[in-house]
Amino acid sequence: RAMAAGGDDGDGERLVSISVDDIEPEFAGAFVSRAVQEYLDEEWTPLQVHKKIGDAAAQAVKDALVSDEGAAGDVGYVLLCTGAALSAMDFEDAFVGPWDIANLVSDLMLVLLDRELAACCSAGDAQRALLEEMRAEPQVRVRA
């Protein structure tokens, strides 16, 4: 269980925050964009809107990862930022909504952190394989 501020859940139990501070925003964005689109195409049927959703989720993730807000740096913060950003988007013919994708993105953050996933997570072996494939690709860096 995670809580952005690392407080307690009201029963006196301490909740642990899952930090995303070690995730590189540009790589995370590229991973999220591909992973979301591939997940939706596989789960439902290939649709043009899936690329738009993946790209929008990627931008929300990058924005959350570079944010200097008080709760930034936590998986829960990334989830909330992604859901809020995607709520303004038209999901057209998609079979999912913004918070479905935000939850998937939080699972993808755990994949990026090489954390164990619960059985109920949307992400799994296919996303881990994609991550390994992307980590093996040579990174093109352009100086500004």
PDB file of C-alpha atoms in Angstrom:
ATOM      1  CA  ARG A   1       0.000   0.000   0.000  1.00  0.00           C
ATOM      2  CA  ALA A   2       1.295   3.437  -0.833  1.00  0.00           C
ATOM      3  CA  MET A   3       0.438   6.934   0.267  1.00  0.00           C
ATOM      4  CA  ALA A   4       1.934  10.049  -1.278  1.00  0.00           C
ATOM      5  CA  ALA A   5       2.754  11.683   2.042  1.00  0.00           C
ATOM      6  CA  GLY A   6       3.797   8.504   3.822  1.00  0.00           C
ATOM      7  CA  GLY A   7       1.269   9.014   6.643  1.00  0.00           C
ATOM      8  CA  ASP A   8      -0.922   6.448   8.326  1.00  0.00           C
ATOM      9  CA  ASP A   9      -4.178   4.940   7.122  1.00  0.00           C
ATOM     10  CA  GLY A  10      -6.198   5.858  10.220  1.00  0.00           C
ATOM     11  CA  ASP A  11      -5.612   2.486  11.881  1.00  0.00           C
ATOM     12  CA  GLY A  12      -2.171   3.523  13.088  1.00  0.00           C
ATOM     13  CA  GLU A  13      -0.423   1.577  10.324  1.00  0.00           C
ATOM     14  CA  ARG A  14       2.356   3.418   8.522  1.00  0.00           C
ATOM     15  CA  LEU A  15       1.876   3.571   4.763  1.00  0.00           C
ATOM     16  CA  VAL A  16       4.981   3.530   2.608  1.00  0.00           C
ATOM     17  CA  SER A  17       5.536   5.919  -0.264  1.00  0.00           C
ATOM     18  CA  ILE A  18       6.946   4.442  -3.496  1.00  0.00           C
ATOM     19  CA  SER A  19       9.467   6.909  -4.871  1.00  0.00           C
ATOM     20  CA  VAL A  20       9.808   7.609  -8.586  1.00  0.00           C
ATOM     21  CA  ASP A  21      12.820   9.895  -8.137  1.00  0.00           C
ATOM     22  CA  ASP A  22      15.126   7.486  -9.986  1.00  0.00           C
ATOM     23  CA  ILE A  23      12.951   7.320 -13.116  1.00  0.00           C
ATOM     24  CA  GLU A  24      14.267   9.317 -16.082  1.00  0.00           C
ATOM     25  CA  PRO A  25      11.301  11.343 -17.424  1.00  0.00           C
ATOM     26  CA  GLU A  26      12.025  11.108 -21.170  1.00  0.00           C
ATOM     27  CA  PHE A  27      12.591   7.343 -21.081  1.00  0.00           C
ATOM     28  CA  ALA A  28       9.511   6.900 -18.885  1.00  0.00           C
ATOM     29  CA  GLY A  29       7.446   8.915 -21.341  1.00  0.00           C
ATOM     30  CA  ALA A  30       8.595   6.838 -24.299  1.00  0.00           C
ATOM     31  CA  PHE A  31       7.911   3.624 -22.376  1.00  0.00           C
ATOM     32  CA  VAL A  32       4.455   4.740 -21.204  1.00  0.00           C
ATOM     33  CA  SER A  33       3.453   5.883 -24.690  1.00  0.00           C
ATOM     34  CA  ARG A  34       4.320   2.529 -26.258  1.00  0.00           C
ATOM     35  CA  ALA A  35       3.129   0.392 -23.356  1.00  0.00           C
ATOM     36  CA  VAL A  36      -0.280   2.065 -23.108  1.00  0.00           C
ATOM     37  CA  GLN A  37      -0.912   1.867 -26.854  1.00  0.00           C
ATOM     38  CA  GLU A  38       0.217  -1.760 -27.091  1.00  0.00           C
ATOM     39  CA  TYR A  39      -1.792  -2.733 -23.998  1.00  0.00           C
ATOM     40  CA  LEU A  40      -4.990  -1.145 -25.334  1.00  0.00           C
ATOM     41  CA  ASP A  41      -4.499  -2.584 -28.830  1.00  0.00           C
ATOM     42  CA  GLU A  42      -3.990  -6.052 -27.367  1.00  0.00           C
ATOM     43  CA  GLU A  43      -6.729  -5.810 -24.729  1.00  0.00           C
ATOM     44  CA  TRP A  44      -9.391  -4.419 -27.081  1.00  0.00           C
ATOM     45  CA  THR A  45      -8.700  -3.862 -30.770  1.00  0.00           C
ATOM     46  CA  PRO A  46      -6.230  -1.561 -32.529  1.00  0.00           C
ATOM     47  CA  LEU A  47      -7.674   1.968 -32.652  1.00  0.00           C
ATOM     48  CA  GLN A  48      -6.098   5.290 -33.657  1.00  0.00           C
ATOM     49  CA  VAL A  49      -7.197   6.810 -30.350  1.00  0.00           C
ATOM     50  CA  HIS A  50      -4.935   4.394 -28.456  1.00  0.00           C
ATOM     51  CA  LYS A  51      -1.852   6.226 -29.762  1.00  0.00           C
ATOM     52  CA  LYS A  52      -3.361   9.563 -28.697  1.00  0.00           C
ATOM     53  CA  ILE A  53      -4.092   8.141 -25.247  1.00  0.00           C
ATOM     54  CA  GLY A  54      -0.566   6.724 -24.948  1.00  0.00           C
ATOM     55  CA  ASP A  55       1.006  10.022 -26.011  1.00  0.00           C
ATOM     56  CA  ALA A  56      -1.175  12.031 -23.603  1.00  0.00           C
ATOM     57  CA  ALA A  57      -0.379   9.641 -20.752  1.00  0.00           C
ATOM     58  CA  ALA A  58       3.325   9.936 -21.584  1.00  0.00           C
ATOM     59  CA  GLN A  59       3.190  13.731 -21.399  1.00  0.00           C
ATOM     60  CA  ALA A  60       1.320  13.598 -18.083  1.00  0.00           C
ATOM     61  CA  VAL A  61       3.953  11.223 -16.680  1.00  0.00           C
ATOM     62  CA  LYS A  62       6.843  13.409 -17.830  1.00  0.00           C
ATOM     63  CA  ASP A  63       5.156  16.478 -16.314  1.00  0.00           C
ATOM     64  CA  ALA A  64       4.576  14.674 -13.019  1.00  0.00           C
ATOM     65  CA  LEU A  65       8.154  13.370 -12.861  1.00  0.00           C
ATOM     66  CA  VAL A  66       9.660  16.837 -13.254  1.00  0.00           C
ATOM     67  CA  SER A  67       7.163  18.569 -10.969  1.00  0.00           C
ATOM     68  CA  ASP A  68       8.420  20.249  -7.823  1.00  0.00           C
ATOM     69  CA  GLU A  69       5.052  20.117  -6.031  1.00  0.00           C
ATOM     70  CA  GLY A  70       5.031  18.890  -2.443  1.00  0.00           C
ATOM     71  CA  ALA A  71       3.841  15.335  -3.190  1.00  0.00           C
ATOM     72  CA  ALA A  72       5.899  14.941  -6.381  1.00  0.00           C
ATOM     73  CA  GLY A  73       8.272  12.007  -6.532  1.00  0.00           C
ATOM     74  CA  ASP A  74       5.720   9.365  -5.608  1.00  0.00           C
ATOM     75  CA  VAL A  75       3.790   6.785  -7.665  1.00  0.00           C
ATOM     76  CA  GLY A  76       0.528   8.070  -6.182  1.00  0.00           C
ATOM     77  CA  TYR A  77       1.324  11.585  -7.389  1.00  0.00           C
ATOM     78  CA  VAL A  78       1.998  10.278 -10.910  1.00  0.00           C
ATOM     79  CA  LEU A  79      -1.344   8.438 -10.825  1.00  0.00           C
ATOM     80  CA  LEU A  80      -3.259  11.554  -9.746  1.00  0.00           C
ATOM     81  CA  CYS A  81      -1.530  13.818 -12.277  1.00  0.00           C
ATOM     82  CA  THR A  82      -2.147  11.354 -15.088  1.00  0.00           C
ATOM     83  CA  GLY A  83      -5.812  10.871 -14.230  1.00  0.00           C
ATOM     84  CA  ALA A  84      -6.386  14.612 -13.938  1.00  0.00           C
ATOM     85  CA  ALA A  85      -4.611  15.355 -17.236  1.00  0.00           C
ATOM     86  CA  LEU A  86      -6.435  12.610 -19.115  1.00  0.00           C
ATOM     87  CA  SER A  87      -9.817  13.670 -17.714  1.00  0.00           C
ATOM     88  CA  ALA A  88      -9.664  16.694 -20.023  1.00  0.00           C
ATOM     89  CA  MET A  89      -9.129  14.477 -23.076  1.00  0.00           C
ATOM     90  CA  ASP A  90     -11.751  13.114 -25.469  1.00  0.00           C
ATOM     91  CA  PHE A  91     -11.379   9.337 -25.392  1.00  0.00           C
ATOM     92  CA  GLU A  92     -13.428   9.079 -28.605  1.00  0.00           C
ATOM     93  CA  ASP A  93     -14.160   5.393 -29.305  1.00  0.00           C
ATOM     94  CA  ALA A  94     -11.879   3.964 -26.608  1.00  0.00           C
ATOM     95  CA  PHE A  95     -13.286   1.293 -24.331  1.00  0.00           C
ATOM     96  CA  VAL A  96     -11.522   2.796 -21.302  1.00  0.00           C
ATOM     97  CA  GLY A  97     -11.548   6.061 -19.402  1.00  0.00           C
ATOM     98  CA  PRO A  98      -8.905   8.369 -17.955  1.00  0.00           C
ATOM     99  CA  TRP A  99      -8.667   6.673 -14.571  1.00  0.00           C
ATOM    100  CA  ASP A 100      -8.304   3.224 -16.142  1.00  0.00           C
ATOM    101  CA  ILE A 101      -5.228   4.571 -17.916  1.00  0.00           C
ATOM    102  CA  ALA A 102      -3.970   6.360 -14.804  1.00  0.00           C
ATOM    103  CA  ASN A 103      -4.111   3.057 -12.918  1.00  0.00           C
ATOM    104  CA  LEU A 104      -2.271   1.320 -15.765  1.00  0.00           C
ATOM    105  CA  VAL A 105       0.356   4.073 -15.666  1.00  0.00           C
ATOM    106  CA  SER A 106       0.906   3.538 -11.939  1.00  0.00           C
ATOM    107  CA  ASP A 107       1.460  -0.158 -12.689  1.00  0.00           C
ATOM    108  CA  LEU A 108       3.928   0.842 -15.415  1.00  0.00           C
ATOM    109  CA  MET A 109       5.824   2.979 -12.884  1.00  0.00           C
ATOM    110  CA  LEU A 110       6.246  -0.172 -10.777  1.00  0.00           C
ATOM    111  CA  VAL A 111       7.511  -2.014 -13.868  1.00  0.00           C
ATOM    112  CA  LEU A 112      10.037   0.784 -14.474  1.00  0.00           C
ATOM    113  CA  LEU A 113      11.166   0.462 -10.854  1.00  0.00           C
ATOM    114  CA  ASP A 114      11.483  -3.337 -11.209  1.00  0.00           C
ATOM    115  CA  ARG A 115       9.003  -3.728  -8.360  1.00  0.00           C
ATOM    116  CA  GLU A 116       6.803  -6.750  -7.775  1.00  0.00           C
ATOM    117  CA  LEU A 117       3.295  -6.413  -9.173  1.00  0.00           C
ATOM    118  CA  ALA A 118       0.090  -7.578  -7.522  1.00  0.00           C
ATOM    119  CA  ALA A 119      -2.015 -10.138  -9.372  1.00  0.00           C
ATOM    120  CA  CYS A 120      -4.647  -7.449 -10.021  1.00  0.00           C
ATOM    121  CA  CYS A 121      -2.228  -5.177 -11.907  1.00  0.00           C
ATOM    122  CA  SER A 122      -2.905  -4.465 -15.563  1.00  0.00           C
ATOM    123  CA  ALA A 123       0.805  -4.466 -16.394  1.00  0.00           C
ATOM    124  CA  GLY A 124       2.689  -7.727 -16.528  1.00  0.00           C
ATOM    125  CA  ASP A 125       5.025  -9.855 -18.605  1.00  0.00           C
ATOM    126  CA  ALA A 126       4.336  -8.046 -21.895  1.00  0.00           C
ATOM    127  CA  GLN A 127       5.197  -4.677 -20.363  1.00  0.00           C
ATOM    128  CA  ARG A 128       8.329  -6.067 -18.686  1.00  0.00           C
ATOM    129  CA  ALA A 129       9.416  -7.494 -22.062  1.00  0.00           C
ATOM    130  CA  LEU A 130       8.794  -4.129 -23.736  1.00  0.00           C
ATOM    131  CA  LEU A 131      10.849  -2.410 -21.043  1.00  0.00           C
ATOM    132  CA  GLU A 132      13.760  -4.795 -21.572  1.00  0.00           C
ATOM    133  CA  GLU A 133      13.530  -4.272 -25.335  1.00  0.00           C
ATOM    134  CA  MET A 134      13.577  -0.494 -24.914  1.00  0.00           C
ATOM    135  CA  ARG A 135      16.454  -0.607 -22.425  1.00  0.00           C
ATOM    136  CA  ALA A 136      18.476  -2.581 -24.992  1.00  0.00           C
ATOM    137  CA  GLU A 137      17.838  -0.032 -27.777  1.00  0.00           C
ATOM    138  CA  PRO A 138      20.621   2.484 -28.344  1.00  0.00           C
ATOM    139  CA  GLN A 139      19.556   5.856 -27.025  1.00  0.00           C
ATOM    140  CA  VAL A 140      19.873   8.742 -29.461  1.00  0.00           C
ATOM    141  CA  ARG A 141      20.835  11.897 -27.626  1.00  0.00           C
ATOM    142  CA  VAL A 142      20.623  15.289 -29.289  1.00  0.00           C
ATOM    143  CA  ARG A 143      22.338  18.294 -27.774  1.00  0.00           C
ATOM    144  CA  ALA A 144      20.316  21.471 -27.695  1.00  0.00           C
TER     145      ALA A 144
END
